[in-house]
mmCIF file of C-alpha atoms and ligand atoms in Angstrom:
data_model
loop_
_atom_site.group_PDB
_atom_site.id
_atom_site.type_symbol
_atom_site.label_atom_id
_atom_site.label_comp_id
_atom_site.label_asym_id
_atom_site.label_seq_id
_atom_site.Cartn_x
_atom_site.Cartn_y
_atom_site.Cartn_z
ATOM 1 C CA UNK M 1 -48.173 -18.371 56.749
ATOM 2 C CA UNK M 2 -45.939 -21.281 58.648
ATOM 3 C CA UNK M 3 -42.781 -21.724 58.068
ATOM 4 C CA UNK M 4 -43.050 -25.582 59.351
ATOM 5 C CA UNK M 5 -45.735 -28.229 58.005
ATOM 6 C CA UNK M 6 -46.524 -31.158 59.698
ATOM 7 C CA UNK M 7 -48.533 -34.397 58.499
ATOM 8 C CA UNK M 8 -49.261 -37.170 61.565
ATOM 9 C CA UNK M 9 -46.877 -40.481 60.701
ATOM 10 C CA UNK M 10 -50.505 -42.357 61.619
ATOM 11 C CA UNK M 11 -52.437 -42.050 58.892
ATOM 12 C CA UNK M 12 -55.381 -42.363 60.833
ATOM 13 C CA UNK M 13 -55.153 -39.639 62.613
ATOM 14 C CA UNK M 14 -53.052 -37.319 60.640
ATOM 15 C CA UNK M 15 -54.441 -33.641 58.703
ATOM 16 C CA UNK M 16 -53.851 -32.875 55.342
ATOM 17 C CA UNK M 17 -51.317 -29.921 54.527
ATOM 18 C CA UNK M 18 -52.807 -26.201 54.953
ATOM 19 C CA UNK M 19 -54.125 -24.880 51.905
ATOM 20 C CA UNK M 20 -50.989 -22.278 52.286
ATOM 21 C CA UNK M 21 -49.082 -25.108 51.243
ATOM 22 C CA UNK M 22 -50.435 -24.539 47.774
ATOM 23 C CA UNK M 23 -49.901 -20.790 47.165
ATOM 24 C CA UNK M 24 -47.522 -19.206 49.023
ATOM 25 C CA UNK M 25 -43.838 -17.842 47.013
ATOM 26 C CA UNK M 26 -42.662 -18.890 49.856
ATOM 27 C CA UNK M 27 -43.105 -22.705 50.120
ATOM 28 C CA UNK M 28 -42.363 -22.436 46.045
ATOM 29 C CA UNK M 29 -39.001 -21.147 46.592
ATOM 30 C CA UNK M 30 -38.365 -23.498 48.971
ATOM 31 C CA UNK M 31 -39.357 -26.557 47.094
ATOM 32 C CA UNK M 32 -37.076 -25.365 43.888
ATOM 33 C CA UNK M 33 -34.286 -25.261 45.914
ATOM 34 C CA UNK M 34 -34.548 -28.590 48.291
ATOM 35 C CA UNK M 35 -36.554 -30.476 45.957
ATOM 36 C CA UNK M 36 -36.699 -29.509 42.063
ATOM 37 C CA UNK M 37 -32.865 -28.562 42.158
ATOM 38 C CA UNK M 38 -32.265 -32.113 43.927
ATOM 39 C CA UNK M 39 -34.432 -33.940 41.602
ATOM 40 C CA UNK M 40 -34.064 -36.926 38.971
ATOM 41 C CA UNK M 41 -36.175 -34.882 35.806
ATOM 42 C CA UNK M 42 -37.023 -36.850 32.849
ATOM 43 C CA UNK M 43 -35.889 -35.735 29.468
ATOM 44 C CA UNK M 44 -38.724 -35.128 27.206
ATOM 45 C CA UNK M 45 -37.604 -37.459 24.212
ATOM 46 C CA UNK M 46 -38.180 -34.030 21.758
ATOM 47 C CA UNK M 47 -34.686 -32.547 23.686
ATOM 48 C CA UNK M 48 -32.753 -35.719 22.712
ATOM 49 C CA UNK M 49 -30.662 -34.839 19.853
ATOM 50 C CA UNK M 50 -30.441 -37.768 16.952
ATOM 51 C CA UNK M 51 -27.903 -37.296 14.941
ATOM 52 C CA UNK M 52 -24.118 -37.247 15.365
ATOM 53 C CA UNK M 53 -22.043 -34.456 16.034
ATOM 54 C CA UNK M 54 -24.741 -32.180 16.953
ATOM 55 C CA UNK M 55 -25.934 -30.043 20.240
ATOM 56 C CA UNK M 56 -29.460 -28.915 21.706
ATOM 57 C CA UNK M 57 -30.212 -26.834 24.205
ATOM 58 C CA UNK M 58 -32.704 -27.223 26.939
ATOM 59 C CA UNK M 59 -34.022 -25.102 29.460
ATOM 60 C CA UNK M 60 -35.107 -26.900 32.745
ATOM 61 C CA UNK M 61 -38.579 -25.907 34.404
ATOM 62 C CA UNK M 62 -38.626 -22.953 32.517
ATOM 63 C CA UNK M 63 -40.204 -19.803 35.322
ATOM 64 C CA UNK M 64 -38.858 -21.982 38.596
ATOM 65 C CA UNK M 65 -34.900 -23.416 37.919
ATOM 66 C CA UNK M 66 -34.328 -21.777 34.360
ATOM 67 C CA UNK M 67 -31.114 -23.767 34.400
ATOM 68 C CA UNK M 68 -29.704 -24.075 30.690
ATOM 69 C CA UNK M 69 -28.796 -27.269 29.482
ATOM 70 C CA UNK M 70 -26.990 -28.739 26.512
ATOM 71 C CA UNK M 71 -27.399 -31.811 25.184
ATOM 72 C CA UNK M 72 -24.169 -33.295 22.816
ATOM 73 C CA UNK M 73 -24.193 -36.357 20.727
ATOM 74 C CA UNK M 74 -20.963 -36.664 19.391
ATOM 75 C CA UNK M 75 -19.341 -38.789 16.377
ATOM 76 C CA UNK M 76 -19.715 -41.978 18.038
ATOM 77 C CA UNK M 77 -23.155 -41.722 19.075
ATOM 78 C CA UNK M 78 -22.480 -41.404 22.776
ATOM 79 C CA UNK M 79 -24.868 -38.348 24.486
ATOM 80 C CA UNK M 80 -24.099 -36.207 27.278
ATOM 81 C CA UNK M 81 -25.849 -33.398 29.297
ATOM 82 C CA UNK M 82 -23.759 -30.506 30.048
ATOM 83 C CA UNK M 83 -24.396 -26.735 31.595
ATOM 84 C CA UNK M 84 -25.204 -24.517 28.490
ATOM 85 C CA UNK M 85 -23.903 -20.974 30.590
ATOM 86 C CA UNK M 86 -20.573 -20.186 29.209
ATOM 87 C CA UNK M 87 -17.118 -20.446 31.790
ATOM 88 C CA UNK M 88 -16.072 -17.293 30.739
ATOM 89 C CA UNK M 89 -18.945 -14.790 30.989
ATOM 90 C CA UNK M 90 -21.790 -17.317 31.097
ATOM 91 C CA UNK M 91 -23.205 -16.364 27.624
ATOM 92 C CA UNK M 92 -25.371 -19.378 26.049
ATOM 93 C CA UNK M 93 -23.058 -21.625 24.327
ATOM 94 C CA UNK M 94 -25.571 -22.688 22.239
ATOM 95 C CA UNK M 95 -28.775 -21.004 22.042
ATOM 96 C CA UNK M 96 -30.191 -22.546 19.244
ATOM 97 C CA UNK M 97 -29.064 -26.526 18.264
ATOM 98 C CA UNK M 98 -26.702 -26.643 15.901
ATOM 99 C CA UNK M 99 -24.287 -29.522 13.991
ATOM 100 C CA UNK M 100 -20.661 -29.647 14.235
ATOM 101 C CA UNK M 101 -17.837 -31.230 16.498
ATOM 102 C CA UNK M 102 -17.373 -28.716 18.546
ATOM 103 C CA UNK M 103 -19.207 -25.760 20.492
ATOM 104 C CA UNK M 104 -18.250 -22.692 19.988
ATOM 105 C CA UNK M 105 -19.463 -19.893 22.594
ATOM 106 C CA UNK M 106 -20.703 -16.688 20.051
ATOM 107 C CA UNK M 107 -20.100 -13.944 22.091
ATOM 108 C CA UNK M 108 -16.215 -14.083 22.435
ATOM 109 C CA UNK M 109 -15.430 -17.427 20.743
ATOM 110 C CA UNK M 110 -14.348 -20.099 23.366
ATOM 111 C CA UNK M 111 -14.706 -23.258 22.319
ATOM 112 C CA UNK M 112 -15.199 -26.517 23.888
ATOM 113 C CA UNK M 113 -15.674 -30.366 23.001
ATOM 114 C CA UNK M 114 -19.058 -31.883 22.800
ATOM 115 C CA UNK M 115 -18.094 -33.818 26.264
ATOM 116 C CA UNK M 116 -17.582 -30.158 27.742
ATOM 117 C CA UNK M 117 -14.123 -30.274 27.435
ATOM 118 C CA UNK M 118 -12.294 -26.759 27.045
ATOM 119 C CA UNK M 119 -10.580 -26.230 23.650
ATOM 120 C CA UNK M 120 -9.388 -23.076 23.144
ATOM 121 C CA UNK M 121 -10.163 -18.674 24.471
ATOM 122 C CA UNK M 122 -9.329 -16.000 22.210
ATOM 123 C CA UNK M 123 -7.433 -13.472 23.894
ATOM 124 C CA UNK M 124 -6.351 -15.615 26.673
ATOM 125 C CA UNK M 125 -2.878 -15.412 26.138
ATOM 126 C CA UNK M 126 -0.997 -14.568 29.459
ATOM 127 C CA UNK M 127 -3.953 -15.770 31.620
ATOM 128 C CA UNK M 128 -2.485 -17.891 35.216
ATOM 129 C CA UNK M 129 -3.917 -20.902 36.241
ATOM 130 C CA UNK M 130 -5.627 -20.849 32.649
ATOM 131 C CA UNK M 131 -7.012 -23.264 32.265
ATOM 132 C CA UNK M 132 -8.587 -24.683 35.079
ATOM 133 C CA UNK M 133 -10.805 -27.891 35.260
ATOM 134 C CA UNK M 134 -13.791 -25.433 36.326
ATOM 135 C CA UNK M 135 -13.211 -23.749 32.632
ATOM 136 C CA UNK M 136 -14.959 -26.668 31.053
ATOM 137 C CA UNK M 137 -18.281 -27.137 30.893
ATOM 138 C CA UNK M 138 -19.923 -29.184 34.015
ATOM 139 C CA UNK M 139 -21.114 -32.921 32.596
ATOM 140 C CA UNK M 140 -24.084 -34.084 34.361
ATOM 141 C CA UNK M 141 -25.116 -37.502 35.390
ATOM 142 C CA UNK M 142 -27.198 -38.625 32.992
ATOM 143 C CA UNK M 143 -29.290 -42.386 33.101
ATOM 144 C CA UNK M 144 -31.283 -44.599 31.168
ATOM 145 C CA UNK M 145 -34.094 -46.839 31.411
ATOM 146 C CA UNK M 146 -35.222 -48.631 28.455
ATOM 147 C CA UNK M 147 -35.624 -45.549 25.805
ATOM 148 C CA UNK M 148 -36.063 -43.306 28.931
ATOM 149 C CA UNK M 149 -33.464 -40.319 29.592
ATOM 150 C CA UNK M 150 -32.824 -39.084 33.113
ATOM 151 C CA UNK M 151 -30.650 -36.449 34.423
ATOM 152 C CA UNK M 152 -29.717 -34.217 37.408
ATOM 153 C CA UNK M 153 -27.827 -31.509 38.879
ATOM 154 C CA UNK M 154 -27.509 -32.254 42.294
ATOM 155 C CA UNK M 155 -29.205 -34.885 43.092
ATOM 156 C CA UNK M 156 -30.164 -35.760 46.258
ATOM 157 C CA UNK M 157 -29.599 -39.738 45.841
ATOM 158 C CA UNK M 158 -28.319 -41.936 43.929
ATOM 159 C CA UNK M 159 -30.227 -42.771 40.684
ATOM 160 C CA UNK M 160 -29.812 -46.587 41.672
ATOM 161 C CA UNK M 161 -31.931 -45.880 44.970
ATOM 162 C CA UNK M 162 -34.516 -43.810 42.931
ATOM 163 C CA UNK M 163 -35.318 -45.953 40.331
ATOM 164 C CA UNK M 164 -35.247 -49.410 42.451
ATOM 165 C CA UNK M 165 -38.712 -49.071 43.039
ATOM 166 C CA UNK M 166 -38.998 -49.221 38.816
ATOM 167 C CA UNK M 167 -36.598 -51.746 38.891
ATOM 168 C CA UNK M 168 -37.673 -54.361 41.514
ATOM 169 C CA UNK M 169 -41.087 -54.008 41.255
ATOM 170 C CA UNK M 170 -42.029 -53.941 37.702
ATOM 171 C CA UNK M 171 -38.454 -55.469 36.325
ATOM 172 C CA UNK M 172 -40.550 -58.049 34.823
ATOM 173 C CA UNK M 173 -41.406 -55.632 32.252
ATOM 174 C CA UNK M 174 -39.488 -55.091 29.146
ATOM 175 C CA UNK M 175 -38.908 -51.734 29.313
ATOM 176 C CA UNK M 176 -35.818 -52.203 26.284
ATOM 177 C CA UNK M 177 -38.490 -53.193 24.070
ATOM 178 C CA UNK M 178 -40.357 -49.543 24.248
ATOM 179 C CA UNK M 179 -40.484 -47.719 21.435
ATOM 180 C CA UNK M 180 -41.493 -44.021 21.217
ATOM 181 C CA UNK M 181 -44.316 -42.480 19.827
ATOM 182 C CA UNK M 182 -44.589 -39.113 18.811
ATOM 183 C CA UNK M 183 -47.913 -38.927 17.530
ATOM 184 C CA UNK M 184 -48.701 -39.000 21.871
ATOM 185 C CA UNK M 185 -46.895 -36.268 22.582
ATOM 186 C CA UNK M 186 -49.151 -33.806 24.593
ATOM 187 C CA UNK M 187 -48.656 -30.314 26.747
ATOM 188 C CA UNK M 188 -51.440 -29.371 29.120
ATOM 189 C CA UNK M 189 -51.032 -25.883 31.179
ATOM 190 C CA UNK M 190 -52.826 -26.588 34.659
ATOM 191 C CA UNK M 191 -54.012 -23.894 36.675
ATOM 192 C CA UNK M 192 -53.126 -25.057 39.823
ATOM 193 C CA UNK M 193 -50.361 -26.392 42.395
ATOM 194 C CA UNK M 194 -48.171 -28.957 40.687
ATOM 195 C CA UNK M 195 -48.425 -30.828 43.822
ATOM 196 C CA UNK M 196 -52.342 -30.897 43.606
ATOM 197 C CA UNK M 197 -51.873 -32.226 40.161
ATOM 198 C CA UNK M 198 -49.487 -35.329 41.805
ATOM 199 C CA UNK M 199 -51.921 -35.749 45.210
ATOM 200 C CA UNK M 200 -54.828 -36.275 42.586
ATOM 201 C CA UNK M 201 -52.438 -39.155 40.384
ATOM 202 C CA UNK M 202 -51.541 -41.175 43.704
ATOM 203 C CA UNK M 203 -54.990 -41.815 45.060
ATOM 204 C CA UNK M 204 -57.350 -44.152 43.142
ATOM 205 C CA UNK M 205 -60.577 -42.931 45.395
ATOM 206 C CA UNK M 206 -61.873 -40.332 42.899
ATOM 207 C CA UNK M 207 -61.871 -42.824 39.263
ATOM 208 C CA UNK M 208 -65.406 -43.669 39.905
ATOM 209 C CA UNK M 209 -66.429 -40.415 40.163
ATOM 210 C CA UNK M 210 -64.476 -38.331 37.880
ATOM 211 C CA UNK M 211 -63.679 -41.159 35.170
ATOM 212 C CA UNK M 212 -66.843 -43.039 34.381
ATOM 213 C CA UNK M 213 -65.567 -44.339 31.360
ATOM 214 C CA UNK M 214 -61.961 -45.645 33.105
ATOM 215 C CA UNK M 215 -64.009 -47.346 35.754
ATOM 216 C CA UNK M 216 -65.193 -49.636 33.497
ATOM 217 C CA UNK M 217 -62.325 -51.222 32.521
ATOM 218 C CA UNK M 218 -61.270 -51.773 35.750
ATOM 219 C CA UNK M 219 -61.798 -53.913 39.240
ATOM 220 C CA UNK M 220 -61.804 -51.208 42.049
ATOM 221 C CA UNK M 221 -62.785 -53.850 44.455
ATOM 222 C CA UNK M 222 -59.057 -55.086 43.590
ATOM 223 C CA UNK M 223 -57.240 -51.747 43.173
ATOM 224 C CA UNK M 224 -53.822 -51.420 45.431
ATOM 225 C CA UNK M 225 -51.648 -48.855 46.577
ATOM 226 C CA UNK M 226 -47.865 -49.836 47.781
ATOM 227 C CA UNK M 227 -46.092 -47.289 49.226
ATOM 228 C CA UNK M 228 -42.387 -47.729 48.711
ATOM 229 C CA UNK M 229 -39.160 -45.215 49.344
ATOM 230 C CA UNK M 230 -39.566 -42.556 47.535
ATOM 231 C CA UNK M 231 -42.356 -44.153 45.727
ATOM 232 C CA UNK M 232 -45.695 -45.347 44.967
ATOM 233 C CA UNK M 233 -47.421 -47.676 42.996
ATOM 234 C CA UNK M 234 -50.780 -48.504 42.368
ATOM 235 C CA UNK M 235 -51.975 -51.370 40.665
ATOM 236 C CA UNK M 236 -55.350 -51.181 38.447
ATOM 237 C CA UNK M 237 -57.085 -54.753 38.157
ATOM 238 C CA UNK M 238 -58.954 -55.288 34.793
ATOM 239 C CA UNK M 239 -62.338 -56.302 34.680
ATOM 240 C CA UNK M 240 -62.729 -59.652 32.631
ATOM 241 C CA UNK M 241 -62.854 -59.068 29.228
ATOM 242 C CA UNK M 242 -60.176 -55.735 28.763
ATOM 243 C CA UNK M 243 -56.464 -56.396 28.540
ATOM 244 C CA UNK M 244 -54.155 -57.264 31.150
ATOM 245 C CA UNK M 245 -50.868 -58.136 32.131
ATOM 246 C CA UNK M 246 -49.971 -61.180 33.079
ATOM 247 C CA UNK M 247 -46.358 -61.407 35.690
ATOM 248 C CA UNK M 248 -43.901 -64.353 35.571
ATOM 249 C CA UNK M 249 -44.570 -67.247 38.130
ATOM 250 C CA UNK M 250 -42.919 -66.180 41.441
ATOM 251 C CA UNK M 251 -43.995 -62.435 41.252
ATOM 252 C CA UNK M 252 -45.887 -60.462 43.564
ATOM 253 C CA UNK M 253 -48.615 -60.327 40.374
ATOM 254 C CA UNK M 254 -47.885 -63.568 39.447
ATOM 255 C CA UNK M 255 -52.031 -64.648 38.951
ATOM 256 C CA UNK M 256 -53.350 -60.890 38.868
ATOM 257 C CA UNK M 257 -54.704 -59.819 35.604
ATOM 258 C CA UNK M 258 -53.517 -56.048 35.887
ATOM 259 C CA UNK M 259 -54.737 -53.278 33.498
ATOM 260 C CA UNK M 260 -52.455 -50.762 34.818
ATOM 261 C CA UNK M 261 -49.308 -50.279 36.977
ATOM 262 C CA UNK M 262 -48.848 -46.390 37.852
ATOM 263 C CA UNK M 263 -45.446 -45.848 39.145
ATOM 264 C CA UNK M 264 -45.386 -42.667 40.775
ATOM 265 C CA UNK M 265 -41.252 -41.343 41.581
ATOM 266 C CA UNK M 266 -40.456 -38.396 43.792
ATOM 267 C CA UNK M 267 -41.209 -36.086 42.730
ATOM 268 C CA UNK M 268 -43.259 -35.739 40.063
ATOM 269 C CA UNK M 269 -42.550 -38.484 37.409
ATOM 270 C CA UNK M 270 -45.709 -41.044 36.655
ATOM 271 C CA UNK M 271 -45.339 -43.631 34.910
ATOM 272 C CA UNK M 272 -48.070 -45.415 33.346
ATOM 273 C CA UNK M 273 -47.796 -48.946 32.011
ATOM 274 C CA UNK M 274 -50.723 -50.227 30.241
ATOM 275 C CA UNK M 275 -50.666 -53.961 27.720
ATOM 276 C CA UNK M 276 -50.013 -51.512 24.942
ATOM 277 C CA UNK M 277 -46.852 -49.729 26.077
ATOM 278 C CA UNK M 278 -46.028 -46.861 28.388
ATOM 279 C CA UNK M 279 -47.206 -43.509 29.136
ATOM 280 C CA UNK M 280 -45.333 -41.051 30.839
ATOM 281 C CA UNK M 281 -46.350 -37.823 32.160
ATOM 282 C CA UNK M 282 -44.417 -34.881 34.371
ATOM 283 C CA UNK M 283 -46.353 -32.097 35.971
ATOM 284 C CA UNK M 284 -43.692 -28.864 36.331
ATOM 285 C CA UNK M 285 -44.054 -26.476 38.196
ATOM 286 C CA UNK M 286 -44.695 -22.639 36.193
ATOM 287 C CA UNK M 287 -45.111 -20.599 39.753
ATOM 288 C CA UNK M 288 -46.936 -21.454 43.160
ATOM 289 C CA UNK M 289 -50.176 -21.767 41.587
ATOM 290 C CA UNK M 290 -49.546 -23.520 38.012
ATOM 291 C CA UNK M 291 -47.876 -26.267 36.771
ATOM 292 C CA UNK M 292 -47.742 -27.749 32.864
ATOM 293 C CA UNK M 293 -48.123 -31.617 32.222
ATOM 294 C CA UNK M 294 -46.519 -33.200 29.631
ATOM 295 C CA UNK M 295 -47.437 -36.917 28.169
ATOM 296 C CA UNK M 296 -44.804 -38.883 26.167
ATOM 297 C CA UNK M 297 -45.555 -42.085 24.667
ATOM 298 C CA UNK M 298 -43.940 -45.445 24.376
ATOM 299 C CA UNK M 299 -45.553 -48.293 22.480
ATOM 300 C CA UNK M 300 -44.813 -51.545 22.739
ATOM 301 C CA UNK M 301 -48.485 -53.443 21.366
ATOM 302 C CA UNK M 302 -49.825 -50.628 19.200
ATOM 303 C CA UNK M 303 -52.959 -52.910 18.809
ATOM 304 C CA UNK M 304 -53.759 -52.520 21.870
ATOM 305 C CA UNK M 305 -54.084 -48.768 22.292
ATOM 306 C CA UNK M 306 -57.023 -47.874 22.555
ATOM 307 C CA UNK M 307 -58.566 -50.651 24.797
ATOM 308 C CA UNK M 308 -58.811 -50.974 28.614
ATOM 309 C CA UNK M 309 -57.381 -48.865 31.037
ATOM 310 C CA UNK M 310 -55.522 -47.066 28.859
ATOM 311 C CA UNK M 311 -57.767 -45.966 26.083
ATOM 312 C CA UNK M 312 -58.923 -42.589 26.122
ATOM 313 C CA UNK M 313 -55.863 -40.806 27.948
ATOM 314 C CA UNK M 314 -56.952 -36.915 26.429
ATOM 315 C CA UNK M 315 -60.408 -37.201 28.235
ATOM 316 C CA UNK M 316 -59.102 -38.427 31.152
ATOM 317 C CA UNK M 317 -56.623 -35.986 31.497
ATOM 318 C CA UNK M 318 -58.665 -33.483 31.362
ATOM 319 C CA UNK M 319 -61.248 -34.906 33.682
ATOM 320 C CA UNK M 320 -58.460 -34.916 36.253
ATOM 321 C CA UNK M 321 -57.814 -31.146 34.959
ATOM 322 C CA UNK M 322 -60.944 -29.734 35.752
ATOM 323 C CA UNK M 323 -60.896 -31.385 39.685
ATOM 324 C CA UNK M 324 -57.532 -30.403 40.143
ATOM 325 C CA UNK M 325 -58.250 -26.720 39.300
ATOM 326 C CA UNK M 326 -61.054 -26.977 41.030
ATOM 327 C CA UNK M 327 -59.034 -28.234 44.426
ATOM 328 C CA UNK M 328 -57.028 -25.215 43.953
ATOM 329 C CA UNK M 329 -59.829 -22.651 43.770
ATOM 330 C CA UNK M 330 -61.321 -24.279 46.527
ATOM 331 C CA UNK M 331 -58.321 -24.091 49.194
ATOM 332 C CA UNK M 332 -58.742 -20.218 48.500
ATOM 333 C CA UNK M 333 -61.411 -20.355 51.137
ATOM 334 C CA UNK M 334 -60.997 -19.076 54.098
ATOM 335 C CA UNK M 335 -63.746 -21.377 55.545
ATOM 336 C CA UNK M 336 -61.756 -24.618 54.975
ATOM 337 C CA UNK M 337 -61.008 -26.560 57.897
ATOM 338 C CA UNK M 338 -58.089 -28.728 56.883
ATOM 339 C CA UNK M 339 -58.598 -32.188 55.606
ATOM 340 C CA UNK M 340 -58.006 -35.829 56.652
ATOM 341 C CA UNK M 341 -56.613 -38.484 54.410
ATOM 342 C CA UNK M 342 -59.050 -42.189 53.684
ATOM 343 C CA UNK M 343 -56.763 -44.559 55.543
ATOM 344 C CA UNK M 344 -58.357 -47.111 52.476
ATOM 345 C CA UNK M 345 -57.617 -44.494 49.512
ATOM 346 C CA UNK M 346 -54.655 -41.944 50.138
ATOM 347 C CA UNK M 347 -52.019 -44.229 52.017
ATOM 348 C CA UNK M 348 -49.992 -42.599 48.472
ATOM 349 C CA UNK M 349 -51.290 -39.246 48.933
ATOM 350 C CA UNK M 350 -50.311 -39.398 52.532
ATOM 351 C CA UNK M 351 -46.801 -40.213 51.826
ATOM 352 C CA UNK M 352 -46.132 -37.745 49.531
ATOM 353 C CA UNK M 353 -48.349 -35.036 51.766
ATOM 354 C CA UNK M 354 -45.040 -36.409 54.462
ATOM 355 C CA UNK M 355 -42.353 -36.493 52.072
ATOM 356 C CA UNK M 356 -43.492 -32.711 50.745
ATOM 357 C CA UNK M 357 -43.704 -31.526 54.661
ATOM 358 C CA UNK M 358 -40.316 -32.624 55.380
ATOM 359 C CA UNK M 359 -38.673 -30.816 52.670
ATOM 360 C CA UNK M 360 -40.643 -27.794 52.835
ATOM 361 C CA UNK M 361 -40.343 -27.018 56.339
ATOM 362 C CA UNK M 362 -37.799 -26.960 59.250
ATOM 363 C CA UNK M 363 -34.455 -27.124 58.520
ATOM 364 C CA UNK M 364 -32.782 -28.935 54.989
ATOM 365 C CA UNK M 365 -30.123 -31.754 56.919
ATOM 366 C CA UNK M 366 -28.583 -31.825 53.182
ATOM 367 C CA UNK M 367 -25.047 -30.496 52.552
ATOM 368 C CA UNK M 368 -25.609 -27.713 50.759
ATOM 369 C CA UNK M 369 -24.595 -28.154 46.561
ATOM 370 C CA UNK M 370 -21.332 -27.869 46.344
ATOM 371 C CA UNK M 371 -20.317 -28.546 50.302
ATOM 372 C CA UNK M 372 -17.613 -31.634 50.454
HETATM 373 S S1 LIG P 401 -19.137 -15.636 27.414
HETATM 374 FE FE1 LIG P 401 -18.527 -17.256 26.156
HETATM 375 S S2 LIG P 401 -16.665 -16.597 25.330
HETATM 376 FE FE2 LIG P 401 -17.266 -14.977 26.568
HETATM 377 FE FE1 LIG P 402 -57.704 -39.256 37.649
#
């Protein structure tokens, strides 16, 4: 097993990642540290709290960062996202949600405000340098786009930079408007690579195999892939009679009739924008060979749901399921030669195949968390 992976800038030319890539503890680890601990995550709505005064707790990638989380909403309505491991011994403030205005921990009564702020330690008394600014709980940064919650510990840009890609290329939609849907929420468990699961979203090449009833709705002959920063987005043509959007004069899509936009952003949010509203799905990592996908809904033309491009969701899903477990039992082989990318079909695969080689291998040019 390497310690270093390498995909060829030239697409042309360049070889797919080892199947090693895909398996090994080793490359996991790695990618926790440099890329899942580094990340922008989506909330899933479910973790928001709604009321006022109140506290949830929420475990991120549960098996890979297990990092405990708190969310607050306090009297005023305003949320935060702060570290759930108590200052003092690092007991679970909260371990189930709860009401009230303040948090209390349970196993030796410290208590802090809902913005993390400590309040008050039993038995403290005669404590120096008590107490400090590291004795309240850390506040995270914590974003919004349209009814979309994002957070981070450290991460490795700014949230600005990460979501221009949303921003500048599909600002013309109106993401405020969203509303969301439970009724969509859905949890798959995949048995394979989480980064399989994301190499399969970014290339269009297998819908007209694996999808018969997607390719339908849509204009292959006019299918696009952009690759942007940290990014990519792909851009589904209807055929004539589904649903489309149609983009402001002056945009890129200004005259396209598009039936899908799917924003992919490192590393493993997709976002997929359809005439009736928005749905977003995150494949987590479990462990080096499994990853869980979860689908949250946001409607803005309920009508429309079930039409075009993105009617049908559950079946594709697990159409793409069943090749993407199949990918991973496959690169078990020991007879497999290494792959090459379809310079017309995986420019997106290719640059997250680059983007994944660079942070798993050779050395991490980051400052370390917590480095000035
Ligand atoms: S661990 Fe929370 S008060 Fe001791
Ligand atoms: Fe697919």
């Amino acid at each position: 097993v390497t310690d270093s992976f390498q995909v060829g800038a030239a697409i042309e030319r360049a070889g797919t990642l080892p199947a090693s890539f895909y398996s090994d503890p080793r490359t996991h680890d790695r990618l926790r540290e440099r890329v899942f601990a580094r990340a922008w995550h989506l909330a899933p709505p479910a973790a928001i709290p709604e009321g006022r005064d109140c506290a949830q707790p929420h475990l991120l990638l549960p098996g890979v960062l297990d990092e405990p989380l708190l969310f607050t909403r306090d009297a005023e309505g305003r949320l935060r996202l702060l570290s759930n491991a108590c200052t003092h011994r690092g007991a679970l403030v909260v371990p189930a949600a709860c009401s009230g205005r303040e948090l209390r921990c349970p196993y030796h009564g410290r208590r802090f405000g809902l913005d993390g702020r400590f309040r008050a330690a039993p038995g403290f008394e005669g404590a120096q340098d008590f107490p400090r600014p590291a004795d309240d709980l850390r506040s995270l940064p914590l974003e919004a786009r349209g009814p979309l919650r994002f957070f981070a510990l450290e991460p490795a840009q700014a949230f600005a930079r990460w979501s221009a890609p949303l921003d500048a290329r599909l600002g013309h939609l109106p993401l405020a408007a969203l509303r969301f849907d439970p009724a969509g929420e859905r949890s798959f468990e995949v048995q394979a690579c989480w980064a399989l699961y994301l190499e399969n979203f970014l290339e269009g090449f297998h819908v007209p195999f694996v999808h018969p009833a997607l390719s339908r709705a849509l204009d292959l002959e006019r299918y696009t892939v952009e690759v942007l920063d940290e990014a990519v987005l792909q851009t589904a043509e209807a055929r004539p009679s589904e649903p489309a959007f149609e983009a402001p004069p002056g945009h890129p899509d200004a005259g396209r009739r598009v039936a899908a936009y799917y924003l992919w952003l490192f590393p493993n949010v997709m976002m997929n924008f359809y005439p009736w509203g928005l749905s977003v799905n995150v494949a987590e990592p479990r462990g080096p060979r499994s990853c869980a996908v979860r689908y949250h809904r946001f409607l803005w033309r309920e009508d429309l749901l079930e039409q075009g491009a993105g009617a049908g969701l559950d079946q594709v899903e697990s159409e793409d399921e069943r090749v993407v477990e199949s990918v991973q039992q496959g690169l078990r082989s020991r007879l497999w030669p290494g792959g090459r990318f379809s310079p017309r079909h995986e420019p997106g695969l290719h640059h997250f195949q680059r983007m994944l080689a660079a942070a798993a291998g050779g050395t991490d040019a980051r400052p370390a968390a917590g480095a000035p």
